[in-house]
mmCIF file of C-alpha atoms and ligand atoms in Angstrom:
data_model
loop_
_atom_site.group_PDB
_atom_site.id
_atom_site.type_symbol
_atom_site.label_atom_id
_atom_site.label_comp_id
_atom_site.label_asym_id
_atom_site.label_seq_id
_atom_site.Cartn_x
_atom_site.Cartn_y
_atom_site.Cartn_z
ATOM 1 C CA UNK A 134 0.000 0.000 0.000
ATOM 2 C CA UNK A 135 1.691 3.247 -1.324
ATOM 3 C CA UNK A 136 1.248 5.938 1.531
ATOM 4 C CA UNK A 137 3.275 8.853 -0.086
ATOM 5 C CA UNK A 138 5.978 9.300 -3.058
ATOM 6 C CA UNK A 139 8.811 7.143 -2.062
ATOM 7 C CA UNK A 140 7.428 5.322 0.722
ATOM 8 C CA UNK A 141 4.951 1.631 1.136
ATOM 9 C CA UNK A 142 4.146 -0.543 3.141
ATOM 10 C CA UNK A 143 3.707 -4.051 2.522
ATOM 11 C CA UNK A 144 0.974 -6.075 3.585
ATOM 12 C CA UNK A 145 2.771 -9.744 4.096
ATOM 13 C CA UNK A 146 0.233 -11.987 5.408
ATOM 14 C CA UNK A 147 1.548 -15.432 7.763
ATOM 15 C CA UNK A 148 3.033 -18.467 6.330
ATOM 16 C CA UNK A 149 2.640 -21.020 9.101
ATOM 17 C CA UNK A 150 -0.528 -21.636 11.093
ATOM 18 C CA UNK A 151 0.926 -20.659 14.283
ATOM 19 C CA UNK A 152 1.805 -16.889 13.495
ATOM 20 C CA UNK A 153 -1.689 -15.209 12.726
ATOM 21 C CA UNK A 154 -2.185 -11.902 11.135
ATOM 22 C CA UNK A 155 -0.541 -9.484 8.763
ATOM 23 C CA UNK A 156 2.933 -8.350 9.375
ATOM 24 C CA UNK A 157 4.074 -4.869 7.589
ATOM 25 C CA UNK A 158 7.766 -4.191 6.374
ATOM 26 C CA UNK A 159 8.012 -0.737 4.980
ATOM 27 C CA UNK A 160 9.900 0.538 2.190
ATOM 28 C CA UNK A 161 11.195 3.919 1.410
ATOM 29 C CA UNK A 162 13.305 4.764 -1.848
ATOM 30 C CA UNK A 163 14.047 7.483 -3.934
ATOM 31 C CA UNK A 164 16.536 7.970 -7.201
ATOM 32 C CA UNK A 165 20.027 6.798 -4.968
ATOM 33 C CA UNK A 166 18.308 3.875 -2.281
ATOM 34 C CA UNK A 167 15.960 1.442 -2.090
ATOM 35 C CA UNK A 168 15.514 0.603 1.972
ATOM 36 C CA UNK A 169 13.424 -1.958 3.575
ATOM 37 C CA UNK A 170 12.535 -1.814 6.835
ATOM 38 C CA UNK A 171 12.047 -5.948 8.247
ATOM 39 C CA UNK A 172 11.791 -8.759 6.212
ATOM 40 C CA UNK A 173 8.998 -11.366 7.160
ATOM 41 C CA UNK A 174 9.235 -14.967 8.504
ATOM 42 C CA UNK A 175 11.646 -17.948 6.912
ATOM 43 C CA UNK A 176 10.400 -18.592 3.620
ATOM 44 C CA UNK A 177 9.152 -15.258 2.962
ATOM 45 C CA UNK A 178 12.041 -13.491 1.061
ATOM 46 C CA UNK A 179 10.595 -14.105 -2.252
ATOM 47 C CA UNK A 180 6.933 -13.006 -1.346
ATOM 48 C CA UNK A 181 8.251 -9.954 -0.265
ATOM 49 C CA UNK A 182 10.271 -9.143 -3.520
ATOM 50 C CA UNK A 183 7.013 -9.534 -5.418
ATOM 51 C CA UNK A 184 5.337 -7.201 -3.108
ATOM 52 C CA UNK A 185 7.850 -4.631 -3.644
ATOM 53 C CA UNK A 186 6.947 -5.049 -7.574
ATOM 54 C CA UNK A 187 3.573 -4.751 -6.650
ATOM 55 C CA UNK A 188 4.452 -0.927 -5.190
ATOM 56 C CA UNK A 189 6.073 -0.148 -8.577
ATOM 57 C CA UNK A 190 9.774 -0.728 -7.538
ATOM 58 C CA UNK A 191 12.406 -2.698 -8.557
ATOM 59 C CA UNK A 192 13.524 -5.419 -5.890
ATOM 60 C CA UNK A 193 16.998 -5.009 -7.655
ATOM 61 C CA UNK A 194 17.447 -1.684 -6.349
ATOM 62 C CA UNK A 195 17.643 -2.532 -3.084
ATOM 63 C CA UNK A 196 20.609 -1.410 -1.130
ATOM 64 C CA UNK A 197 19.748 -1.504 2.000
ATOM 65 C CA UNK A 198 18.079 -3.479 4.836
ATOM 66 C CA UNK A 199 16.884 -1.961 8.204
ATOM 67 C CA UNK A 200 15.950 -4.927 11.111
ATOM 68 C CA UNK A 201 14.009 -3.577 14.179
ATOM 69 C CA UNK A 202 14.701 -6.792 16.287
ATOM 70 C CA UNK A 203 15.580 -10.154 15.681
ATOM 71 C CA UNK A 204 12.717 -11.645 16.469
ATOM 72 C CA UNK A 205 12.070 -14.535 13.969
ATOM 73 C CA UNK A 206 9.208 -12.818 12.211
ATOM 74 C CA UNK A 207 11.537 -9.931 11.538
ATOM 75 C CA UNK A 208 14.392 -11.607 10.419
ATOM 76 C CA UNK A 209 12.663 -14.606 8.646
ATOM 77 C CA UNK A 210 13.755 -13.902 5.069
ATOM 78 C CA UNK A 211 16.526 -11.632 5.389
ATOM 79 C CA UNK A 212 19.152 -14.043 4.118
ATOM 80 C CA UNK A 213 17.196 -14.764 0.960
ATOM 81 C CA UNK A 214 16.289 -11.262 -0.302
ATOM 82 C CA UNK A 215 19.999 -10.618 0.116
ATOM 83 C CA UNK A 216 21.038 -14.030 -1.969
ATOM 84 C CA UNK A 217 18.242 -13.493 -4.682
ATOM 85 C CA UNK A 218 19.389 -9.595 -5.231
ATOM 86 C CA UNK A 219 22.875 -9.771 -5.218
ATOM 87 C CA UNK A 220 22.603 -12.423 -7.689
ATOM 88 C CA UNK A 221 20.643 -10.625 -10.070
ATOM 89 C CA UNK A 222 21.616 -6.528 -9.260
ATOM 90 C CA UNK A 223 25.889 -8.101 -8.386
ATOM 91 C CA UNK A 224 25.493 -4.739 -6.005
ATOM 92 C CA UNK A 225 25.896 -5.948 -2.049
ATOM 93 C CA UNK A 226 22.942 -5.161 0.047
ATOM 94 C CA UNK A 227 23.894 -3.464 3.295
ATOM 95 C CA UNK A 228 22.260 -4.581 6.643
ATOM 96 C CA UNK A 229 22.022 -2.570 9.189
ATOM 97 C CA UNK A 230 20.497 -2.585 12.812
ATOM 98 C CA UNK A 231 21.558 -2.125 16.566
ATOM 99 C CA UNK A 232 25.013 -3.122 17.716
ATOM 100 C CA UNK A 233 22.877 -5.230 20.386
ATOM 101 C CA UNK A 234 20.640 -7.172 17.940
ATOM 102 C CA UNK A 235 23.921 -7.707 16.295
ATOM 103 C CA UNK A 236 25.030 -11.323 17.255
ATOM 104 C CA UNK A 237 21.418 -12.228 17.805
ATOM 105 C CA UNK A 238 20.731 -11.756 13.818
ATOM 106 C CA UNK A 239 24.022 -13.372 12.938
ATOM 107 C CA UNK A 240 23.092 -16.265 15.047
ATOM 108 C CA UNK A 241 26.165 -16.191 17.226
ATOM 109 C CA UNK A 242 23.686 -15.805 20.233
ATOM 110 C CA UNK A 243 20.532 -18.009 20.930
ATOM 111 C CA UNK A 244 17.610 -15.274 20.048
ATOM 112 C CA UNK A 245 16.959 -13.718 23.571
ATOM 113 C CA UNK A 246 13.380 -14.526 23.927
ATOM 114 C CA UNK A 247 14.416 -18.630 23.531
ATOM 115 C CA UNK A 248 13.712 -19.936 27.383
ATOM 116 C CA UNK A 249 13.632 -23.504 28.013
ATOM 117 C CA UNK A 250 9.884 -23.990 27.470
ATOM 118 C CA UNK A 251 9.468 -21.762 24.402
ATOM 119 C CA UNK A 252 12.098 -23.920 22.791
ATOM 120 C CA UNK A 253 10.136 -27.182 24.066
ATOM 121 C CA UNK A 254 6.682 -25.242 22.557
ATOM 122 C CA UNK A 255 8.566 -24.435 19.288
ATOM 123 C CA UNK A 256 10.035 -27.899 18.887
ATOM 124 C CA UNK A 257 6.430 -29.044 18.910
ATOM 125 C CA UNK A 258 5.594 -26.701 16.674
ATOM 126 C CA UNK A 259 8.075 -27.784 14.270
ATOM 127 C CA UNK A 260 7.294 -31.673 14.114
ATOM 128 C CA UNK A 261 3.788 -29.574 12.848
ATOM 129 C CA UNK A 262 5.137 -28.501 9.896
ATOM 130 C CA UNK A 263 5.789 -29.595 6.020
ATOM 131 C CA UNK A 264 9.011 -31.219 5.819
ATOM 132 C CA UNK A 265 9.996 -27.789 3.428
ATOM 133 C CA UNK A 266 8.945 -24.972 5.932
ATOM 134 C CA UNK A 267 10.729 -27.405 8.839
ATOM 135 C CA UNK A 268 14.121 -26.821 6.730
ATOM 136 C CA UNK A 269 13.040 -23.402 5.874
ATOM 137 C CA UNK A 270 13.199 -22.360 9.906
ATOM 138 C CA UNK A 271 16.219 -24.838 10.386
ATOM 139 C CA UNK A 272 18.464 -22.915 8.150
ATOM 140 C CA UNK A 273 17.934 -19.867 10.014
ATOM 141 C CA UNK A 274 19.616 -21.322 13.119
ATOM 142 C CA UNK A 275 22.430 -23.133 11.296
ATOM 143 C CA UNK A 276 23.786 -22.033 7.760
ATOM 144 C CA UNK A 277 23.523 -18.820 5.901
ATOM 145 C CA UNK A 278 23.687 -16.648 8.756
ATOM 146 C CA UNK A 279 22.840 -12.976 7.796
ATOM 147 C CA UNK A 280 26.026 -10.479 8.469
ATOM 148 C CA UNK A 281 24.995 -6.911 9.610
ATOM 149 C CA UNK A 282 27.237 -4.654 8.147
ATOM 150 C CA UNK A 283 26.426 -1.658 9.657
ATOM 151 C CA UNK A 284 25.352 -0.937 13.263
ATOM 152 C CA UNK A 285 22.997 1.868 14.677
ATOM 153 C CA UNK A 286 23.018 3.851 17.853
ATOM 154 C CA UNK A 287 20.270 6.086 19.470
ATOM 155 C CA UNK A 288 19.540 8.980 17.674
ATOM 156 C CA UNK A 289 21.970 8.661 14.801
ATOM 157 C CA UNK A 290 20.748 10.193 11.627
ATOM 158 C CA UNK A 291 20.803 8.394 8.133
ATOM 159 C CA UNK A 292 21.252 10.088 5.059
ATOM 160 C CA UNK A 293 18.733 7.773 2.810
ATOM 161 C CA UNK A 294 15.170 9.083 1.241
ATOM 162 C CA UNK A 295 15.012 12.698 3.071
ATOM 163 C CA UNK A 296 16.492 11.231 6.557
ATOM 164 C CA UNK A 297 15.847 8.797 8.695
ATOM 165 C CA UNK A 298 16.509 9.001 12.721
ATOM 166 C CA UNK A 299 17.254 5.772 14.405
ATOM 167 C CA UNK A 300 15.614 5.776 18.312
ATOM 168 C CA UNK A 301 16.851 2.750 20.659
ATOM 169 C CA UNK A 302 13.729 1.614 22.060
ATOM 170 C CA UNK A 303 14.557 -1.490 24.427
ATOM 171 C CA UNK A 304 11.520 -3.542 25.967
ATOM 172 C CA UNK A 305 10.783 -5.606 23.093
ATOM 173 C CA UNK A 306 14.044 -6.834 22.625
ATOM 174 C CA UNK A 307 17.146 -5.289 24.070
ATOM 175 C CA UNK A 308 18.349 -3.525 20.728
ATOM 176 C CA UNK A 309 14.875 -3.120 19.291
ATOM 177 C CA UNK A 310 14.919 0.133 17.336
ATOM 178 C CA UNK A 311 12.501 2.196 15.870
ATOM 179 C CA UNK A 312 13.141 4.929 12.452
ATOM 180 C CA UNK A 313 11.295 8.168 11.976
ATOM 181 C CA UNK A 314 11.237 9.067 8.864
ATOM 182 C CA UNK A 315 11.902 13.149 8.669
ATOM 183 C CA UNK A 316 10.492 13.329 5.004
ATOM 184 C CA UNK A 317 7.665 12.282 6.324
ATOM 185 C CA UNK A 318 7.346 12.478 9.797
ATOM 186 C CA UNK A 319 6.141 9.157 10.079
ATOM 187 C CA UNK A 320 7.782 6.328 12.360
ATOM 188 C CA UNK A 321 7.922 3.216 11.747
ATOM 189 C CA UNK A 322 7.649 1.711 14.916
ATOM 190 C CA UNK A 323 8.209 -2.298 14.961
ATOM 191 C CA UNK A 324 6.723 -3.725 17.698
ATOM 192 C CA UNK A 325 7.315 -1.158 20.321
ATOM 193 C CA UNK A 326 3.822 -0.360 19.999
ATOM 194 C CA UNK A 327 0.513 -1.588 18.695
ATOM 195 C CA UNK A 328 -3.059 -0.354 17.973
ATOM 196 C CA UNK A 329 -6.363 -1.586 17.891
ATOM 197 C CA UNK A 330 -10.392 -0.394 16.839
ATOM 198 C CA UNK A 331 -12.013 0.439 19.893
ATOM 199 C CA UNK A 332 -16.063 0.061 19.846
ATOM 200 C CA UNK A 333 -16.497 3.284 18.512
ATOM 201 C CA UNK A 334 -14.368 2.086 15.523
ATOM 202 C CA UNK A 335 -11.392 4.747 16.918
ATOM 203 C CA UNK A 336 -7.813 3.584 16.170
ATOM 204 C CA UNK A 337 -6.534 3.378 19.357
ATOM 205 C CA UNK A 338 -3.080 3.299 20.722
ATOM 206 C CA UNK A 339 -2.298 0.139 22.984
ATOM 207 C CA UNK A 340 1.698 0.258 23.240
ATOM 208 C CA UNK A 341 4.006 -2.784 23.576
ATOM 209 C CA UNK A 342 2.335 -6.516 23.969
ATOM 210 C CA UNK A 343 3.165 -7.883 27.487
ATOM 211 C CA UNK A 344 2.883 -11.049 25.817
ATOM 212 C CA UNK A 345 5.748 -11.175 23.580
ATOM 213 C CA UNK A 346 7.675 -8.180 25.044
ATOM 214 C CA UNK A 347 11.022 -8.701 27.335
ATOM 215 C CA UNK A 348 10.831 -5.658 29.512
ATOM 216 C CA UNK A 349 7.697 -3.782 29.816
ATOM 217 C CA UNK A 350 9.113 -0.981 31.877
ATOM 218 C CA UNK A 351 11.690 -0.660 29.818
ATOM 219 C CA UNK A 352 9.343 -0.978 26.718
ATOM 220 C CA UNK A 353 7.138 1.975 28.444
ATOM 221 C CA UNK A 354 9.968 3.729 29.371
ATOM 222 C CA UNK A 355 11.325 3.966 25.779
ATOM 223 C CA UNK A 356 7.518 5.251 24.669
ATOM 224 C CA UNK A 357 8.493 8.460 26.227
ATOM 225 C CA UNK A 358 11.206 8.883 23.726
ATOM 226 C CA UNK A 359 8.594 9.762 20.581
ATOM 227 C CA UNK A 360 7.062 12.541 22.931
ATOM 228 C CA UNK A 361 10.532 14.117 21.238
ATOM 229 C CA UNK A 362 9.440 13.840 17.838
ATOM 230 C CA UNK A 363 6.847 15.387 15.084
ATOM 231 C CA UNK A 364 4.588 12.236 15.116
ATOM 232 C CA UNK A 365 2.010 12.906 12.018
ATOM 233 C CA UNK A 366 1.497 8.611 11.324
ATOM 234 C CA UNK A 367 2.857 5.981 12.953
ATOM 235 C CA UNK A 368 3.316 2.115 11.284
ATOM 236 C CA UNK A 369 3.157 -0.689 13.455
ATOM 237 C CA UNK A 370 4.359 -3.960 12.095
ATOM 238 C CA UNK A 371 1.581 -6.480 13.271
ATOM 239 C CA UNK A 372 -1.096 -3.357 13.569
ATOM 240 C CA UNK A 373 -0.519 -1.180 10.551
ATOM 241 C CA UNK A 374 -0.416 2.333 9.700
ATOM 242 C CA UNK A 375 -2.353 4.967 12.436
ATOM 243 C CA UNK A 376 -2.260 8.811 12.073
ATOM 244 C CA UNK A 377 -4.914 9.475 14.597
ATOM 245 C CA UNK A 378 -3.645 11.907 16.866
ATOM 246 C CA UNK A 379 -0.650 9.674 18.101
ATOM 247 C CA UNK A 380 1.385 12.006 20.153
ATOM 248 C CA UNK A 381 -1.589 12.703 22.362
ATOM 249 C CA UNK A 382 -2.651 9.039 22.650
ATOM 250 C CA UNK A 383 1.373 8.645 23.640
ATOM 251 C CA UNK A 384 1.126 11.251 26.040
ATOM 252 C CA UNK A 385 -2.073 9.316 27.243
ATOM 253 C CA UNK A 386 -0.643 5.934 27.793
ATOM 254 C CA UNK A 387 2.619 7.868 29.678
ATOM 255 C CA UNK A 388 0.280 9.196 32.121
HETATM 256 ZN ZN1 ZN B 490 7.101 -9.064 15.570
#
C-alpha cells in the first residue's frame, strides 16, 4: 500500500498456522536507495520481492536493509532477499540494525526470547510442519547466517530518502529500534507499539504486547522517547499504519 511518493508498506500476510495476522515491512526509496525496513518470517524473502513489484519498484534496487529486532518474524527472510538480489543486481545489500541485535541476527547468540519452554513449545511446533517450511526455519539457526554490516546507535541520523533518525527503544528486545522518517514524519515503529479499533471504531493506541515483550518498563519507558518527535502517522508492524492523533494518545498511555 503506497502511503506517499517514495514510501509503502507491505501487507505480508503469515506463512505457518501458528503466526496469525498481517505483518508490515516498509519501504522507502528514492533515485540513490531502495531501503526496507524488516523482512517477514523464513520462507518469505521471495513473497516480499514480489510485493515490492507490486508498489512499482524494482527489488533489484535494493541497497539496503533496516531490522528492528531479531525476532524470527523480523528476520525470517533476510538471508534470501539478500542471496536473490545480489545475484541478479551483483550490487551488495547493506544490513544494518543495533550493535545489540547484532550477534542475535548473525546467530552467534541463541535469540533472547528462547527460554527452556518456548524452545520445548517451538520444537512441537516444528514436528507440525511440512518437511519444506521445517528446513526453511532450520536454516535460520544453522547455515547462511545474515552479516549486519552496519550498526545503529540512538539517535543517529541516516542520510537515505530525506532522513531517517534511528531511536533505541529497548523492551521488546534489548536492541529493538525504531526509524522516523523526517520526510515524512512518520515512524515506523516495529513492535514497540501496537493499535487496535475500539467500539467506537477509533484507532486506538495500545503500546508494547506484554505477551511477547522482554521488559515492559523498559518498553514503556522507551515510549516516552517519541514525545521528542513530530509524530504525524505511525506504522506498526503487526497493527498497521495509524495517524490518529498519536502524540496525544502517547502522552495518554505515559500518564
Ligand atoms: Zn514481531
Amino acid at each position: 500500500m503506497k502511503i506517499s511518493e517514495g514510501l509503502a508498506m507491505l501487507e505480508l500476510k503469515s506463512n505457518v498456522p501458528n503466526v496469525e495476522g498481517i505483518m508490515y515491512p516498509v519501504i522507502i526509496w528514492d533515485e540513490k536507495e531502495l531501503v526496507l525496513i524488516d523482512t517477514g518470517l523464513p520462507g518469505q524473502g521471495t513473497t516480499i520481492l514480489d510485493l515490492i513489484e507490486k508498489e512499482g519498484v524494482s527489488p533489484q534496487k535494493l541497497t539496503k536493509i533496516i531490522i528492528t529486532h531479531h525476532d524470527m518474524d523480523h528476520v525470517g527472510g533476510l538471508t534470501e532477499i539478500i542471496k536473490k538480489v545480489e545475484a541478479v543486481s551483483g550490487k551488495k545489500v547493506e544490513v544494518l540494525s543495533h550493535e545489540t541485535e547484532k550477534p542475535y541476527i548473525q546467530g552467534d547468540l541463541m535469540p533472547l526470547k528462547f527460554t527452556k519452554d518456548k524452545l520445548d513449545e517451538l520444537k512441537k511446533q516444528m514436528e507440525a510442519l511440512s518437511a519444506e517450511k521445517r528446513q526453511q526455519y532450520q536454516s535460520l539457526f544453522s547455515s547462511n547466517k545474515p552479516v549486519v554490516t552496519e550498526t545503529l546507535s540512538d539517535n543517529q541520523q541516516l542520510p537515505y530518502c530525506g532522513g531517517m533518525t534511528i531511536i533505541h527503544t529497548p523492551g521488546h528486545t534489548k536492541g529493538h529500534i525504531c526509524v522516523y522518517l523526517n520526510r515524512y514524519k512518520t515512524l515506523v515503529a516495529g513492535d514497540s507499539m501496537n493499535f487496535e479499533i475500539n467500539s467506537e471504531g477509533e484507532l486506538r493506541l495500545t503500546g508494547p504486547n506484554p505477551h511477547f515483550t522482554y521488559n515492559m518498563n523498559e518498553a514503556v519507558e522507551s515510549m516516552g522517547k517519541f514525545r521528542a518527535c513530530n509524530i504525524h502517522e505511525i506504522i506498526c508492524y503487526h497493527c498497521g499504519k495509524m495517524g490518529n492523533n498519536v502524540t496525544e494518545q502517547i502522552n495518554e498511555l505515559l500518564k
